[in-house]
């Protein structure tokens, strides 16, 4: 059985649990009532859909690299990532692209295509 804490220590612990006291971030605000939390980045829902009709929705923040969602999609459909191409409005989506850099909005669709090599007639 633990020994009870002295009253001053219990009061300090209770103040910390209730958010009282300086929050030590240098702004002089005690972190209590009236303190505004920083705004949370807005998450977008993006639909990834391949030609066979498989679709997955991912929630991403505006500054998250789309490569993360593309990797997750290829894992989910058990396809090698190198064999897939991702397009938005006909424009190739690159690993370092972000929803913000591509101008994506909530519920936009990313088309997933199988990579095609060649396709032209051979010269004779």
C-alpha positions as a LaTeX table, in Angstrom:
\begin{tabular}{lrrr}
\hline
Residue & $x$ (\AA) & $y$ (\AA) & $z$ (\AA) \\
\hline
Unk1 & 0.00 & 0.00 & 0.00 \\
Unk2 & 1.35 & 3.44 & $-0.95$ \\
Unk3 & 1.87 & 6.09 & 1.68 \\
Unk4 & $-0.33$ & 9.17 & 1.23 \\
Unk5 & 1.33 & 12.26 & $-0.26$ \\
Unk6 & 1.79 & 15.36 & 1.91 \\
Unk7 & $-1.06$ & 17.90 & 1.40 \\
Unk8 & 1.12 & 20.41 & $-0.52$ \\
Unk9 & 2.23 & 17.73 & $-2.99$ \\
Unk10 & $-1.36$ & 16.52 & $-3.53$ \\
Unk11 & $-2.48$ & 20.12 & $-4.19$ \\
Unk12 & 0.33 & 20.62 & $-6.75$ \\
Unk13 & $-0.55$ & 17.33 & $-8.49$ \\
Unk14 & $-4.23$ & 18.31 & $-8.58$ \\
Unk15 & $-3.40$ & 21.75 & $-10.04$ \\
Unk16 & $-1.31$ & 20.12 & $-12.77$ \\
Unk17 & $-4.12$ & 17.66 & $-13.54$ \\
Unk18 & $-6.61$ & 20.53 & $-13.77$ \\
Unk19 & $-4.33$ & 22.58 & $-16.04$ \\
Unk20 & $-3.58$ & 25.24 & $-13.44$ \\
Unk21 & $-0.16$ & 26.86 & $-13.29$ \\
Unk22 & 2.15 & 28.11 & $-16.02$ \\
Unk23 & 2.31 & 25.75 & $-18.99$ \\
Unk24 & 5.99 & 26.68 & $-19.52$ \\
Unk25 & 5.70 & 27.54 & $-23.19$ \\
Unk26 & 6.96 & 31.07 & $-22.59$ \\
Unk27 & 3.78 & 32.92 & $-23.48$ \\
Unk28 & 2.86 & 33.71 & $-19.87$ \\
Unk29 & $-0.48$ & 31.99 & $-20.35$ \\
Unk30 & $-1.30$ & 29.45 & $-17.68$ \\
Unk31 & $-2.98$ & 27.12 & $-20.19$ \\
Unk32 & $-6.24$ & 27.30 & $-18.26$ \\
Unk33 & $-9.64$ & 28.67 & $-19.20$ \\
Unk34 & $-9.55$ & 31.17 & $-22.02$ \\
Unk35 & $-6.47$ & 29.69 & $-23.69$ \\
Unk36 & $-7.14$ & 28.91 & $-27.33$ \\
Unk37 & $-5.87$ & 25.64 & $-28.72$ \\
Unk38 & $-3.98$ & 25.95 & $-31.98$ \\
Unk39 & $-6.25$ & 25.18 & $-34.94$ \\
Unk40 & $-6.08$ & 21.59 & $-36.11$ \\
Unk41 & $-5.18$ & 21.05 & $-39.77$ \\
Unk42 & $-8.21$ & 20.25 & $-41.86$ \\
Unk43 & $-8.35$ & 16.63 & $-43.05$ \\
Unk44 & $-9.57$ & 15.81 & $-46.54$ \\
Unk45 & $-11.24$ & 12.57 & $-47.63$ \\
Unk46 & $-9.71$ & 11.35 & $-50.89$ \\
Unk47 & $-11.06$ & 8.41 & $-52.88$ \\
Unk48 & $-8.52$ & 6.18 & $-54.63$ \\
Unk49 & $-10.17$ & 4.02 & $-57.30$ \\
Unk50 & $-8.63$ & 1.58 & $-59.76$ \\
Unk51 & $-10.00$ & 0.36 & $-63.10$ \\
Unk52 & $-11.42$ & $-2.85$ & $-61.59$ \\
Unk53 & $-13.67$ & $-0.76$ & $-59.33$ \\
Unk54 & $-11.69$ & $-1.22$ & $-56.12$ \\
Unk55 & $-11.91$ & 1.99 & $-54.14$ \\
Unk56 & $-10.47$ & 3.09 & $-50.84$ \\
Unk57 & $-10.97$ & 6.37 & $-49.02$ \\
Unk58 & $-8.10$ & 7.98 & $-47.14$ \\
Unk59 & $-8.26$ & 10.93 & $-44.76$ \\
Unk60 & $-5.21$ & 13.14 & $-45.21$ \\
Unk61 & $-4.13$ & 16.53 & $-43.95$ \\
Unk62 & $-3.41$ & 19.16 & $-46.60$ \\
Unk63 & 0.36 & 18.93 & $-46.09$ \\
Unk64 & 0.66 & 15.12 & $-45.94$ \\
Unk65 & 2.63 & 13.55 & $-48.78$ \\
Unk66 & 0.33 & 11.62 & $-51.11$ \\
Unk67 & 3.02 & 8.94 & $-51.41$ \\
Unk68 & 1.86 & 7.61 & $-48.03$ \\
Unk69 & $-1.68$ & 7.01 & $-49.31$ \\
Unk70 & $-0.37$ & 5.56 & $-52.59$ \\
Unk71 & 1.78 & 3.07 & $-50.65$ \\
Unk72 & $-1.19$ & 2.14 & $-48.46$ \\
Unk73 & $-3.43$ & 1.64 & $-51.51$ \\
Unk74 & $-0.93$ & $-0.66$ & $-53.23$ \\
Unk75 & $-0.53$ & $-2.71$ & $-50.04$ \\
Unk76 & $-4.30$ & $-3.03$ & $-49.65$ \\
Unk77 & $-4.83$ & $-4.25$ & $-53.22$ \\
Unk78 & $-1.65$ & $-6.39$ & $-53.01$ \\
Unk79 & $-0.08$ & $-4.84$ & $-56.10$ \\
Unk80 & 3.52 & $-3.77$ & $-56.50$ \\
Unk81 & 3.62 & 0.01 & $-56.11$ \\
Unk82 & 5.94 & 0.32 & $-59.12$ \\
Unk83 & 3.23 & $-1.13$ & $-61.40$ \\
Unk84 & 0.63 & 1.51 & $-60.49$ \\
Unk85 & 0.17 & 5.08 & $-61.74$ \\
Unk86 & $-1.93$ & 7.61 & $-59.83$ \\
Unk87 & $-3.67$ & 10.45 & $-61.65$ \\
Unk88 & $-5.83$ & 13.42 & $-60.66$ \\
Unk89 & $-7.59$ & 15.19 & $-63.54$ \\
Unk90 & $-5.13$ & 13.56 & $-65.94$ \\
Unk91 & $-2.10$ & 14.88 & $-64.04$ \\
Unk92 & 0.36 & 12.39 & $-62.55$ \\
Unk93 & 0.42 & 12.33 & $-58.74$ \\
Unk94 & 4.00 & 12.14 & $-57.46$ \\
Unk95 & 5.21 & 10.83 & $-54.09$ \\
Unk96 & 6.08 & 14.30 & $-52.82$ \\
Unk97 & 2.80 & 15.86 & $-53.98$ \\
Unk98 & 0.42 & 17.03 & $-51.26$ \\
Unk99 & $-3.33$ & 17.64 & $-51.44$ \\
Unk100 & $-2.59$ & 21.35 & $-51.20$ \\
Unk101 & 0.03 & 21.36 & $-53.99$ \\
Unk102 & $-2.34$ & 19.44 & $-56.30$ \\
Unk103 & $-5.34$ & 21.64 & $-55.48$ \\
Unk104 & $-7.30$ & 18.67 & $-54.12$ \\
Unk105 & $-10.55$ & 19.22 & $-52.26$ \\
Unk106 & $-12.61$ & 17.03 & $-49.96$ \\
Unk107 & $-14.01$ & 13.91 & $-51.71$ \\
Unk108 & $-11.84$ & 14.26 & $-54.83$ \\
Unk109 & $-11.01$ & 11.05 & $-56.68$ \\
Unk110 & $-7.52$ & 9.80 & $-57.53$ \\
Unk111 & $-7.56$ & 7.37 & $-60.46$ \\
Unk112 & $-5.27$ & 4.37 & $-60.19$ \\
Unk113 & $-4.05$ & 2.77 & $-63.44$ \\
Unk114 & $-1.79$ & $-0.17$ & $-64.19$ \\
Unk115 & 1.46 & 0.91 & $-65.77$ \\
Unk116 & 1.64 & 0.08 & $-69.47$ \\
Unk117 & 4.97 & $-0.42$ & $-71.10$ \\
Unk118 & 5.28 & $-0.18$ & $-74.84$ \\
Unk119 & 2.06 & $-0.50$ & $-76.77$ \\
Unk120 & 3.33 & 0.90 & $-80.05$ \\
Unk121 & 3.80 & $-1.13$ & $-83.19$ \\
Unk122 & 7.28 & $-2.36$ & $-83.89$ \\
Unk123 & 9.00 & $-0.80$ & $-86.89$ \\
Unk124 & 9.90 & $-3.16$ & $-89.71$ \\
\hline
\end{tabular}
